[in-house]
Amino acid sequence: MKLVWSPETASKAYLDTVKSCEVFQEPSVAEVVSAMAAGWNAGLVVETWSRGGEIATSVGLAVAAHHTGGRHVCIVLDEESREEYAEGMRQFGRSACEMIVGDAEEAMDGLEGIDFLVVDCKGNNDEFGRVIRAAKLGERGAVLVCKNASSRGGSDCRWSSVLDGRSRVVRSVFLPVGKGLDIAHVGAKGGRTGGGKGRSRWIKRFDQDSGEEVVIRK
């Protein structure tokens, strides 16, 4: 099996994100990633988010997950980030998704079968590469998105270097949306794309529906 594009679902998610974010001019990052995640029928959508970051993109991913019936997970570094993210989502009239508090690279250990991954680059290509290589991508393939990617540009060569040859890049594109979106569609392949053992860390998971908190050591 492989990811199959659904224009109808993509269109619905795009329009719902426009309404939710009240952006009625040129397309923003939120609408683009929402349409893509929904159009590829992503079952597991994962994003990384840092304090002061844009919330609209997260709203778009939440909309996409609603349309696909998928799981939306956000990884934040610390408690302050978690609280800021949750408050930002509330301002858009949405509950925060499932959240993981801890190092993004380490958090990937507990996430199997990622279909759609959004990582905030912010000029830190080393951190971006470590997170991508640690991700356990879905058997159907996956769509990888580097947000704030103006410094990266877009090419198969760059993505192949990040993936270290462990996943085949089907196609890639750089979109001048927001501060740049570098996007790659990688082919179907089960298992881990890379990663390795690092320092042991505590990671907390929050289920926003039940309020349950789970603390695990990686």
mmCIF file with all atom_site columns, C-alpha atoms in Angstrom:
data_model
loop_
_atom_site.group_PDB
_atom_site.id
_atom_site.type_symbol
_atom_site.label_atom_id
_atom_site.label_alt_id
_atom_site.label_comp_id
_atom_site.label_asym_id
_atom_site.label_entity_id
_atom_site.label_seq_id
_atom_site.pdbx_PDB_ins_code
_atom_site.Cartn_x
_atom_site.Cartn_y
_atom_site.Cartn_z
_atom_site.occupancy
_atom_site.B_iso_or_equiv
_atom_site.pdbx_formal_charge
_atom_site.auth_seq_id
_atom_site.auth_comp_id
_atom_site.auth_asym_id
_atom_site.auth_atom_id
_atom_site.pdbx_PDB_model_num
ATOM 1   C CA . MET A 1 1   ? 0.000   0.000  0.000  1.00 0.00 ? 1   MET A CA 1
ATOM 2   C CA . LYS A 1 2   ? 0.984   3.624  -0.400 1.00 0.00 ? 2   LYS A CA 1
ATOM 3   C CA . LEU A 1 3   ? -0.367  7.050  0.424  1.00 0.00 ? 3   LEU A CA 1
ATOM 4   C CA . VAL A 1 4   ? -3.193  7.920  -1.965 1.00 0.00 ? 4   VAL A CA 1
ATOM 5   C CA . TRP A 1 5   ? -4.192  11.512 -2.677 1.00 0.00 ? 5   TRP A CA 1
ATOM 6   C CA . SER A 1 6   ? -7.813  12.588 -2.123 1.00 0.00 ? 6   SER A CA 1
ATOM 7   C CA . PRO A 1 7   ? -8.572  16.011 -3.693 1.00 0.00 ? 7   PRO A CA 1
ATOM 8   C CA . GLU A 1 8   ? -12.024 16.162 -2.092 1.00 0.00 ? 8   GLU A CA 1
ATOM 9   C CA . THR A 1 9   ? -10.740 15.699 1.470  1.00 0.00 ? 9   THR A CA 1
ATOM 10  C CA . ALA A 1 10  ? -7.905  18.151 0.817  1.00 0.00 ? 10  ALA A CA 1
ATOM 11  C CA . SER A 1 11  ? -10.359 20.781 -0.394 1.00 0.00 ? 11  SER A CA 1
ATOM 12  C CA . LYS A 1 12  ? -12.633 20.376 2.636  1.00 0.00 ? 12  LYS A CA 1
ATOM 13  C CA . ALA A 1 13  ? -9.731  20.680 5.070  1.00 0.00 ? 13  ALA A CA 1
ATOM 14  C CA . TYR A 1 14  ? -8.371  23.718 3.215  1.00 0.00 ? 14  TYR A CA 1
ATOM 15  C CA . LEU A 1 15  ? -11.699 25.569 3.395  1.00 0.00 ? 15  LEU A CA 1
ATOM 16  C CA . ASP A 1 16  ? -12.297 24.653 7.039  1.00 0.00 ? 16  ASP A CA 1
ATOM 17  C CA . THR A 1 17  ? -8.825  25.925 7.943  1.00 0.00 ? 17  THR A CA 1
ATOM 18  C CA . VAL A 1 18  ? -9.483  29.204 6.115  1.00 0.00 ? 18  VAL A CA 1
ATOM 19  C CA . LYS A 1 19  ? -12.643 29.629 8.189  1.00 0.00 ? 19  LYS A CA 1
ATOM 20  C CA . SER A 1 20  ? -10.957 28.639 11.451 1.00 0.00 ? 20  SER A CA 1
ATOM 21  C CA . CYS A 1 21  ? -7.936  30.894 10.981 1.00 0.00 ? 21  CYS A CA 1
ATOM 22  C CA . GLU A 1 22  ? -9.871  33.700 9.267  1.00 0.00 ? 22  GLU A CA 1
ATOM 23  C CA . VAL A 1 23  ? -7.286  34.070 6.522  1.00 0.00 ? 23  VAL A CA 1
ATOM 24  C CA . PHE A 1 24  ? -9.040  35.101 3.335  1.00 0.00 ? 24  PHE A CA 1
ATOM 25  C CA . GLN A 1 25  ? -6.168  36.406 1.224  1.00 0.00 ? 25  GLN A CA 1
ATOM 26  C CA . GLU A 1 26  ? -3.265  34.431 -0.193 1.00 0.00 ? 26  GLU A CA 1
ATOM 27  C CA . PRO A 1 27  ? -2.730  30.872 1.084  1.00 0.00 ? 27  PRO A CA 1
ATOM 28  C CA . SER A 1 28  ? -0.757  30.577 4.323  1.00 0.00 ? 28  SER A CA 1
ATOM 29  C CA . VAL A 1 29  ? 1.226   27.708 5.815  1.00 0.00 ? 29  VAL A CA 1
ATOM 30  C CA . ALA A 1 30  ? -1.838  26.613 7.804  1.00 0.00 ? 30  ALA A CA 1
ATOM 31  C CA . GLU A 1 31  ? -4.016  26.030 4.736  1.00 0.00 ? 31  GLU A CA 1
ATOM 32  C CA . VAL A 1 32  ? -1.259  24.348 2.752  1.00 0.00 ? 32  VAL A CA 1
ATOM 33  C CA . VAL A 1 33  ? -0.292  21.801 5.417  1.00 0.00 ? 33  VAL A CA 1
ATOM 34  C CA . SER A 1 34  ? -3.930  21.163 6.320  1.00 0.00 ? 34  SER A CA 1
ATOM 35  C CA . ALA A 1 35  ? -4.875  20.379 2.722  1.00 0.00 ? 35  ALA A CA 1
ATOM 36  C CA . MET A 1 36  ? -1.809  18.174 2.278  1.00 0.00 ? 36  MET A CA 1
ATOM 37  C CA . ALA A 1 37  ? -2.291  16.173 5.483  1.00 0.00 ? 37  ALA A CA 1
ATOM 38  C CA . ALA A 1 38  ? -5.970  15.650 4.738  1.00 0.00 ? 38  ALA A CA 1
ATOM 39  C CA . GLY A 1 39  ? -5.429  14.965 1.060  1.00 0.00 ? 39  GLY A CA 1
ATOM 40  C CA . TRP A 1 40  ? -2.904  12.219 1.856  1.00 0.00 ? 40  TRP A CA 1
ATOM 41  C CA . ASN A 1 41  ? -5.367  10.789 4.400  1.00 0.00 ? 41  ASN A CA 1
ATOM 42  C CA . ALA A 1 42  ? -2.728  10.893 7.144  1.00 0.00 ? 42  ALA A CA 1
ATOM 43  C CA . GLY A 1 43  ? -3.506  8.577  10.042 1.00 0.00 ? 43  GLY A CA 1
ATOM 44  C CA . LEU A 1 44  ? -0.765  9.946  12.330 1.00 0.00 ? 44  LEU A CA 1
ATOM 45  C CA . VAL A 1 45  ? 0.096   13.636 12.074 1.00 0.00 ? 45  VAL A CA 1
ATOM 46  C CA . VAL A 1 46  ? 3.049   14.817 14.172 1.00 0.00 ? 46  VAL A CA 1
ATOM 47  C CA . GLU A 1 47  ? 4.426   18.327 14.620 1.00 0.00 ? 47  GLU A CA 1
ATOM 48  C CA . THR A 1 48  ? 7.114   20.011 16.691 1.00 0.00 ? 48  THR A CA 1
ATOM 49  C CA . TRP A 1 49  ? 6.343   23.406 18.216 1.00 0.00 ? 49  TRP A CA 1
ATOM 50  C CA . SER A 1 50  ? 8.438   25.989 20.082 1.00 0.00 ? 50  SER A CA 1
ATOM 51  C CA . ARG A 1 51  ? 7.413   28.907 22.298 1.00 0.00 ? 51  ARG A CA 1
ATOM 52  C CA . GLY A 1 52  ? 6.424   31.945 20.280 1.00 0.00 ? 52  GLY A CA 1
ATOM 53  C CA . GLY A 1 53  ? 5.665   29.797 17.248 1.00 0.00 ? 53  GLY A CA 1
ATOM 54  C CA . GLU A 1 54  ? 2.679   30.142 14.957 1.00 0.00 ? 54  GLU A CA 1
ATOM 55  C CA . ILE A 1 55  ? -0.485  28.413 16.193 1.00 0.00 ? 55  ILE A CA 1
ATOM 56  C CA . ALA A 1 56  ? -2.459  28.636 12.949 1.00 0.00 ? 56  ALA A CA 1
ATOM 57  C CA . THR A 1 57  ? -0.415  25.796 11.440 1.00 0.00 ? 57  THR A CA 1
ATOM 58  C CA . SER A 1 58  ? -1.381  23.585 14.374 1.00 0.00 ? 58  SER A CA 1
ATOM 59  C CA . VAL A 1 59  ? -5.028  24.513 13.867 1.00 0.00 ? 59  VAL A CA 1
ATOM 60  C CA . GLY A 1 60  ? -4.697  23.443 10.234 1.00 0.00 ? 60  GLY A CA 1
ATOM 61  C CA . LEU A 1 61  ? -3.232  20.089 11.244 1.00 0.00 ? 61  LEU A CA 1
ATOM 62  C CA . ALA A 1 62  ? -6.022  19.598 13.787 1.00 0.00 ? 62  ALA A CA 1
ATOM 63  C CA . VAL A 1 63  ? -8.586  20.267 11.055 1.00 0.00 ? 63  VAL A CA 1
ATOM 64  C CA . ALA A 1 64  ? -6.882  17.736 8.793  1.00 0.00 ? 64  ALA A CA 1
ATOM 65  C CA . ALA A 1 65  ? -6.843  15.071 11.510 1.00 0.00 ? 65  ALA A CA 1
ATOM 66  C CA . HIS A 1 66  ? -10.548 15.674 12.086 1.00 0.00 ? 66  HIS A CA 1
ATOM 67  C CA . HIS A 1 67  ? -11.299 15.030 8.416  1.00 0.00 ? 67  HIS A CA 1
ATOM 68  C CA . THR A 1 68  ? -9.162  11.892 8.215  1.00 0.00 ? 68  THR A CA 1
ATOM 69  C CA . GLY A 1 69  ? -10.136 10.540 11.632 1.00 0.00 ? 69  GLY A CA 1
ATOM 70  C CA . GLY A 1 70  ? -6.412  10.516 12.405 1.00 0.00 ? 70  GLY A CA 1
ATOM 71  C CA . ARG A 1 71  ? -4.270  11.184 15.450 1.00 0.00 ? 71  ARG A CA 1
ATOM 72  C CA . HIS A 1 72  ? -2.650  14.610 15.896 1.00 0.00 ? 72  HIS A CA 1
ATOM 73  C CA . VAL A 1 73  ? 0.399   14.805 18.182 1.00 0.00 ? 73  VAL A CA 1
ATOM 74  C CA . CYS A 1 74  ? 2.425   17.887 19.086 1.00 0.00 ? 74  CYS A CA 1
ATOM 75  C CA . ILE A 1 75  ? 5.894   17.705 20.656 1.00 0.00 ? 75  ILE A CA 1
ATOM 76  C CA . VAL A 1 76  ? 7.001   20.626 22.832 1.00 0.00 ? 76  VAL A CA 1
ATOM 77  C CA . LEU A 1 77  ? 10.200  21.056 24.821 1.00 0.00 ? 77  LEU A CA 1
ATOM 78  C CA . ASP A 1 78  ? 8.910   22.071 28.267 1.00 0.00 ? 78  ASP A CA 1
ATOM 79  C CA . GLU A 1 79  ? 5.912   22.875 30.470 1.00 0.00 ? 79  GLU A CA 1
ATOM 80  C CA . GLU A 1 80  ? 5.906   26.549 29.518 1.00 0.00 ? 80  GLU A CA 1
ATOM 81  C CA . SER A 1 81  ? 5.664   25.606 25.846 1.00 0.00 ? 81  SER A CA 1
ATOM 82  C CA . ARG A 1 82  ? 2.841   23.167 26.557 1.00 0.00 ? 82  ARG A CA 1
ATOM 83  C CA . GLU A 1 83  ? 0.823   25.809 28.382 1.00 0.00 ? 83  GLU A CA 1
ATOM 84  C CA . GLU A 1 84  ? 1.421   28.436 25.697 1.00 0.00 ? 84  GLU A CA 1
ATOM 85  C CA . TYR A 1 85  ? 0.445   26.003 22.945 1.00 0.00 ? 85  TYR A CA 1
ATOM 86  C CA . ALA A 1 86  ? -2.753  24.955 24.740 1.00 0.00 ? 86  ALA A CA 1
ATOM 87  C CA . GLU A 1 87  ? -3.728  28.572 25.326 1.00 0.00 ? 87  GLU A CA 1
ATOM 88  C CA . GLY A 1 88  ? -3.055  29.445 21.698 1.00 0.00 ? 88  GLY A CA 1
ATOM 89  C CA . MET A 1 89  ? -5.293  26.615 20.508 1.00 0.00 ? 89  MET A CA 1
ATOM 90  C CA . ARG A 1 90  ? -8.050  27.737 22.894 1.00 0.00 ? 90  ARG A CA 1
ATOM 91  C CA . GLN A 1 91  ? -7.935  31.199 21.348 1.00 0.00 ? 91  GLN A CA 1
ATOM 92  C CA . PHE A 1 92  ? -8.868  29.552 18.056 1.00 0.00 ? 92  PHE A CA 1
ATOM 93  C CA . GLY A 1 93  ? -11.695 27.695 19.782 1.00 0.00 ? 93  GLY A CA 1
ATOM 94  C CA . ARG A 1 94  ? -9.906  24.335 19.768 1.00 0.00 ? 94  ARG A CA 1
ATOM 95  C CA . SER A 1 95  ? -8.643  21.967 22.415 1.00 0.00 ? 95  SER A CA 1
ATOM 96  C CA . ALA A 1 96  ? -4.970  21.119 22.332 1.00 0.00 ? 96  ALA A CA 1
ATOM 97  C CA . CYS A 1 97  ? -4.168  17.819 20.682 1.00 0.00 ? 97  CYS A CA 1
ATOM 98  C CA . GLU A 1 98  ? -2.268  14.947 22.302 1.00 0.00 ? 98  GLU A CA 1
ATOM 99  C CA . MET A 1 99  ? 0.998   16.448 23.533 1.00 0.00 ? 99  MET A CA 1
ATOM 100 C CA . ILE A 1 100 ? 4.445   15.097 24.379 1.00 0.00 ? 100 ILE A CA 1
ATOM 101 C CA . VAL A 1 101 ? 6.781   17.168 26.551 1.00 0.00 ? 101 VAL A CA 1
ATOM 102 C CA . GLY A 1 102 ? 10.468  16.497 25.984 1.00 0.00 ? 102 GLY A CA 1
ATOM 103 C CA . ASP A 1 103 ? 13.217  16.430 23.379 1.00 0.00 ? 103 ASP A CA 1
ATOM 104 C CA . ALA A 1 104 ? 11.706  15.933 19.909 1.00 0.00 ? 104 ALA A CA 1
ATOM 105 C CA . GLU A 1 105 ? 14.321  13.434 18.780 1.00 0.00 ? 105 GLU A CA 1
ATOM 106 C CA . GLU A 1 106 ? 13.795  11.283 21.881 1.00 0.00 ? 106 GLU A CA 1
ATOM 107 C CA . ALA A 1 107 ? 10.005  11.595 21.625 1.00 0.00 ? 107 ALA A CA 1
ATOM 108 C CA . MET A 1 108 ? 10.046  9.918  18.215 1.00 0.00 ? 108 MET A CA 1
ATOM 109 C CA . ASP A 1 109 ? 10.807  6.616  19.970 1.00 0.00 ? 109 ASP A CA 1
ATOM 110 C CA . GLY A 1 110 ? 7.194   6.251  21.054 1.00 0.00 ? 110 GLY A CA 1
ATOM 111 C CA . LEU A 1 111 ? 5.543   7.264  17.775 1.00 0.00 ? 111 LEU A CA 1
ATOM 112 C CA . GLU A 1 112 ? 5.104   4.459  15.248 1.00 0.00 ? 112 GLU A CA 1
ATOM 113 C CA . GLY A 1 113 ? 3.891   4.871  11.679 1.00 0.00 ? 113 GLY A CA 1
ATOM 114 C CA . ILE A 1 114 ? 4.072   8.639  11.119 1.00 0.00 ? 114 ILE A CA 1
ATOM 115 C CA . ASP A 1 115 ? 2.282   9.639  7.901  1.00 0.00 ? 115 ASP A CA 1
ATOM 116 C CA . PHE A 1 116 ? 2.731   13.413 8.057  1.00 0.00 ? 116 PHE A CA 1
ATOM 117 C CA . LEU A 1 117 ? 5.518   15.166 9.966  1.00 0.00 ? 117 LEU A CA 1
ATOM 118 C CA . VAL A 1 118 ? 5.997   18.932 10.355 1.00 0.00 ? 118 VAL A CA 1
ATOM 119 C CA . VAL A 1 119 ? 9.268   20.096 11.925 1.00 0.00 ? 119 VAL A CA 1
ATOM 120 C CA . ASP A 1 120 ? 10.076  23.757 12.594 1.00 0.00 ? 120 ASP A CA 1
ATOM 121 C CA . CYS A 1 121 ? 13.534  24.290 11.096 1.00 0.00 ? 121 CYS A CA 1
ATOM 122 C CA . LYS A 1 122 ? 14.273  27.876 12.230 1.00 0.00 ? 122 LYS A CA 1
ATOM 123 C CA . GLY A 1 123 ? 17.667  27.659 10.567 1.00 0.00 ? 123 GLY A CA 1
ATOM 124 C CA . ASN A 1 124 ? 18.810  24.732 12.723 1.00 0.00 ? 124 ASN A CA 1
ATOM 125 C CA . ASN A 1 125 ? 19.410  22.057 10.104 1.00 0.00 ? 125 ASN A CA 1
ATOM 126 C CA . ASP A 1 126 ? 21.277  19.773 12.506 1.00 0.00 ? 126 ASP A CA 1
ATOM 127 C CA . GLU A 1 127 ? 18.341  19.489 14.907 1.00 0.00 ? 127 GLU A CA 1
ATOM 128 C CA . PHE A 1 128 ? 15.924  19.149 11.992 1.00 0.00 ? 128 PHE A CA 1
ATOM 129 C CA . GLY A 1 129 ? 17.970  16.297 10.527 1.00 0.00 ? 129 GLY A CA 1
ATOM 130 C CA . ARG A 1 130 ? 18.164  14.445 13.843 1.00 0.00 ? 130 ARG A CA 1
ATOM 131 C CA . VAL A 1 131 ? 14.398  14.585 14.307 1.00 0.00 ? 131 VAL A CA 1
ATOM 132 C CA . ILE A 1 132 ? 13.694  13.419 10.754 1.00 0.00 ? 132 ILE A CA 1
ATOM 133 C CA . ARG A 1 133 ? 16.152  10.537 11.007 1.00 0.00 ? 133 ARG A CA 1
ATOM 134 C CA . ALA A 1 134 ? 14.688  9.440  14.361 1.00 0.00 ? 134 ALA A CA 1
ATOM 135 C CA . ALA A 1 135 ? 11.120  9.359  13.014 1.00 0.00 ? 135 ALA A CA 1
ATOM 136 C CA . LYS A 1 136 ? 9.467   5.972  12.504 1.00 0.00 ? 136 LYS A CA 1
ATOM 137 C CA . LEU A 1 137 ? 7.618   6.552  9.251  1.00 0.00 ? 137 LEU A CA 1
ATOM 138 C CA . GLY A 1 138 ? 4.486   4.734  8.112  1.00 0.00 ? 138 GLY A CA 1
ATOM 139 C CA . GLU A 1 139 ? 4.595   1.671  5.885  1.00 0.00 ? 139 GLU A CA 1
ATOM 140 C CA . ARG A 1 140 ? 2.657   3.583  3.212  1.00 0.00 ? 140 ARG A CA 1
ATOM 141 C CA . GLY A 1 141 ? 5.362   6.226  3.004  1.00 0.00 ? 141 GLY A CA 1
ATOM 142 C CA . ALA A 1 142 ? 5.154   9.705  4.481  1.00 0.00 ? 142 ALA A CA 1
ATOM 143 C CA . VAL A 1 143 ? 5.123   13.430 3.792  1.00 0.00 ? 143 VAL A CA 1
ATOM 144 C CA . LEU A 1 144 ? 7.827   15.419 5.583  1.00 0.00 ? 144 LEU A CA 1
ATOM 145 C CA . VAL A 1 145 ? 7.561   19.176 5.976  1.00 0.00 ? 145 VAL A CA 1
ATOM 146 C CA . CYS A 1 146 ? 10.271  21.590 7.080  1.00 0.00 ? 146 CYS A CA 1
ATOM 147 C CA . LYS A 1 147 ? 8.641   24.845 8.225  1.00 0.00 ? 147 LYS A CA 1
ATOM 148 C CA . ASN A 1 148 ? 10.575  28.162 8.266  1.00 0.00 ? 148 ASN A CA 1
ATOM 149 C CA . ALA A 1 149 ? 12.909  26.627 5.710  1.00 0.00 ? 149 ALA A CA 1
ATOM 150 C CA . SER A 1 150 ? 14.132  29.718 3.880  1.00 0.00 ? 150 SER A CA 1
ATOM 151 C CA . SER A 1 151 ? 17.746  28.763 4.552  1.00 0.00 ? 151 SER A CA 1
ATOM 152 C CA . ARG A 1 152 ? 17.356  25.230 3.199  1.00 0.00 ? 152 ARG A CA 1
ATOM 153 C CA . GLY A 1 153 ? 15.902  25.604 -0.256 1.00 0.00 ? 153 GLY A CA 1
ATOM 154 C CA . GLY A 1 154 ? 14.389  22.432 -1.699 1.00 0.00 ? 154 GLY A CA 1
ATOM 155 C CA . SER A 1 155 ? 15.907  19.548 -3.589 1.00 0.00 ? 155 SER A CA 1
ATOM 156 C CA . ASP A 1 156 ? 16.000  15.786 -3.656 1.00 0.00 ? 156 ASP A CA 1
ATOM 157 C CA . CYS A 1 157 ? 19.708  16.004 -2.924 1.00 0.00 ? 157 CYS A CA 1
ATOM 158 C CA . ARG A 1 158 ? 19.176  17.878 0.348  1.00 0.00 ? 158 ARG A CA 1
ATOM 159 C CA . TRP A 1 159 ? 16.448  15.515 1.500  1.00 0.00 ? 159 TRP A CA 1
ATOM 160 C CA . SER A 1 160 ? 18.479  12.451 0.576  1.00 0.00 ? 160 SER A CA 1
ATOM 161 C CA . SER A 1 161 ? 21.263  13.807 2.749  1.00 0.00 ? 161 SER A CA 1
ATOM 162 C CA . VAL A 1 162 ? 18.903  14.350 5.698  1.00 0.00 ? 162 VAL A CA 1
ATOM 163 C CA . LEU A 1 163 ? 17.386  10.882 5.336  1.00 0.00 ? 163 LEU A CA 1
ATOM 164 C CA . ASP A 1 164 ? 20.841  9.366  4.906  1.00 0.00 ? 164 ASP A CA 1
ATOM 165 C CA . GLY A 1 165 ? 19.615  7.047  2.160  1.00 0.00 ? 165 GLY A CA 1
ATOM 166 C CA . ARG A 1 166 ? 17.258  5.114  4.453  1.00 0.00 ? 166 ARG A CA 1
ATOM 167 C CA . SER A 1 167 ? 14.099  6.265  2.650  1.00 0.00 ? 167 SER A CA 1
ATOM 168 C CA . ARG A 1 168 ? 13.564  6.963  -1.041 1.00 0.00 ? 168 ARG A CA 1
ATOM 169 C CA . VAL A 1 169 ? 12.533  10.508 -1.933 1.00 0.00 ? 169 VAL A CA 1
ATOM 170 C CA . VAL A 1 170 ? 9.692   10.240 -4.454 1.00 0.00 ? 170 VAL A CA 1
ATOM 171 C CA . ARG A 1 171 ? 9.518   13.995 -4.994 1.00 0.00 ? 171 ARG A CA 1
ATOM 172 C CA . SER A 1 172 ? 10.330  17.211 -3.162 1.00 0.00 ? 172 SER A CA 1
ATOM 173 C CA . VAL A 1 173 ? 9.415   20.854 -3.555 1.00 0.00 ? 173 VAL A CA 1
ATOM 174 C CA . PHE A 1 174 ? 10.185  24.200 -1.942 1.00 0.00 ? 174 PHE A CA 1
ATOM 175 C CA . LEU A 1 175 ? 7.188   26.532 -1.584 1.00 0.00 ? 175 LEU A CA 1
ATOM 176 C CA . PRO A 1 176 ? 7.657   30.264 -0.875 1.00 0.00 ? 176 PRO A CA 1
ATOM 177 C CA . VAL A 1 177 ? 4.787   30.238 1.636  1.00 0.00 ? 177 VAL A CA 1
ATOM 178 C CA . GLY A 1 178 ? 5.276   31.902 4.995  1.00 0.00 ? 178 GLY A CA 1
ATOM 179 C CA . LYS A 1 179 ? 9.009   31.709 5.694  1.00 0.00 ? 179 LYS A CA 1
ATOM 180 C CA . GLY A 1 180 ? 9.383   28.773 3.346  1.00 0.00 ? 180 GLY A CA 1
ATOM 181 C CA . LEU A 1 181 ? 8.096   25.202 3.231  1.00 0.00 ? 181 LEU A CA 1
ATOM 182 C CA . ASP A 1 182 ? 10.480  22.441 2.186  1.00 0.00 ? 182 ASP A CA 1
ATOM 183 C CA . ILE A 1 183 ? 8.382   19.341 1.495  1.00 0.00 ? 183 ILE A CA 1
ATOM 184 C CA . ALA A 1 184 ? 9.326   15.780 0.610  1.00 0.00 ? 184 ALA A CA 1
ATOM 185 C CA . HIS A 1 185 ? 7.205   12.738 -0.177 1.00 0.00 ? 185 HIS A CA 1
ATOM 186 C CA . VAL A 1 186 ? 9.118   9.582  0.698  1.00 0.00 ? 186 VAL A CA 1
ATOM 187 C CA . GLY A 1 187 ? 8.246   6.150  -0.646 1.00 0.00 ? 187 GLY A CA 1
ATOM 188 C CA . ALA A 1 188 ? 6.583   3.289  1.194  1.00 0.00 ? 188 ALA A CA 1
ATOM 189 C CA . LYS A 1 189 ? 8.913   1.616  3.618  1.00 0.00 ? 189 LYS A CA 1
ATOM 190 C CA . GLY A 1 190 ? 8.285   0.239  7.094  1.00 0.00 ? 190 GLY A CA 1
ATOM 191 C CA . GLY A 1 191 ? 10.455  0.687  10.128 1.00 0.00 ? 191 GLY A CA 1
ATOM 192 C CA . ARG A 1 192 ? 12.734  3.354  11.407 1.00 0.00 ? 192 ARG A CA 1
ATOM 193 C CA . THR A 1 193 ? 14.446  5.906  9.191  1.00 0.00 ? 193 THR A CA 1
ATOM 194 C CA . GLY A 1 194 ? 17.386  6.250  11.508 1.00 0.00 ? 194 GLY A CA 1
ATOM 195 C CA . GLY A 1 195 ? 18.294  7.653  14.855 1.00 0.00 ? 195 GLY A CA 1
ATOM 196 C CA . GLY A 1 196 ? 20.318  6.224  17.680 1.00 0.00 ? 196 GLY A CA 1
ATOM 197 C CA . LYS A 1 197 ? 20.699  6.081  21.409 1.00 0.00 ? 197 LYS A CA 1
ATOM 198 C CA . GLY A 1 198 ? 21.255  9.365  23.157 1.00 0.00 ? 198 GLY A CA 1
ATOM 199 C CA . ARG A 1 199 ? 21.149  10.618 26.701 1.00 0.00 ? 199 ARG A CA 1
ATOM 200 C CA . SER A 1 200 ? 18.334  9.316  28.891 1.00 0.00 ? 200 SER A CA 1
ATOM 201 C CA . ARG A 1 201 ? 15.507  11.861 29.271 1.00 0.00 ? 201 ARG A CA 1
ATOM 202 C CA . TRP A 1 202 ? 12.160  12.138 30.994 1.00 0.00 ? 202 TRP A CA 1
ATOM 203 C CA . ILE A 1 203 ? 9.227   12.589 28.601 1.00 0.00 ? 203 ILE A CA 1
ATOM 204 C CA . LYS A 1 204 ? 5.693   13.438 29.654 1.00 0.00 ? 204 LYS A CA 1
ATOM 205 C CA . ARG A 1 205 ? 2.619   12.648 27.585 1.00 0.00 ? 205 ARG A CA 1
ATOM 206 C CA . PHE A 1 206 ? -0.745  14.351 27.997 1.00 0.00 ? 206 PHE A CA 1
ATOM 207 C CA . ASP A 1 207 ? -4.115  13.098 26.775 1.00 0.00 ? 207 ASP A CA 1
ATOM 208 C CA . GLN A 1 208 ? -6.226  16.231 26.441 1.00 0.00 ? 208 GLN A CA 1
ATOM 209 C CA . ASP A 1 209 ? -9.520  14.285 26.518 1.00 0.00 ? 209 ASP A CA 1
ATOM 210 C CA . SER A 1 210 ? -8.905  12.322 29.709 1.00 0.00 ? 210 SER A CA 1
ATOM 211 C CA . GLY A 1 211 ? -6.410  14.692 31.327 1.00 0.00 ? 211 GLY A CA 1
ATOM 212 C CA . GLU A 1 212 ? -4.174  11.731 32.035 1.00 0.00 ? 212 GLU A CA 1
ATOM 213 C CA . GLU A 1 213 ? -0.436  12.373 32.381 1.00 0.00 ? 213 GLU A CA 1
ATOM 214 C CA . VAL A 1 214 ? 2.125   9.659  31.779 1.00 0.00 ? 214 VAL A CA 1
ATOM 215 C CA . VAL A 1 215 ? 5.823   10.098 32.531 1.00 0.00 ? 215 VAL A CA 1
ATOM 216 C CA . ILE A 1 216 ? 8.311   7.792  30.872 1.00 0.00 ? 216 ILE A CA 1
ATOM 217 C CA . ARG A 1 217 ? 12.107  7.665  30.731 1.00 0.00 ? 217 ARG A CA 1
ATOM 218 C CA . LYS A 1 218 ? 13.837  7.324  27.332 1.00 0.00 ? 218 LYS A CA 1
#
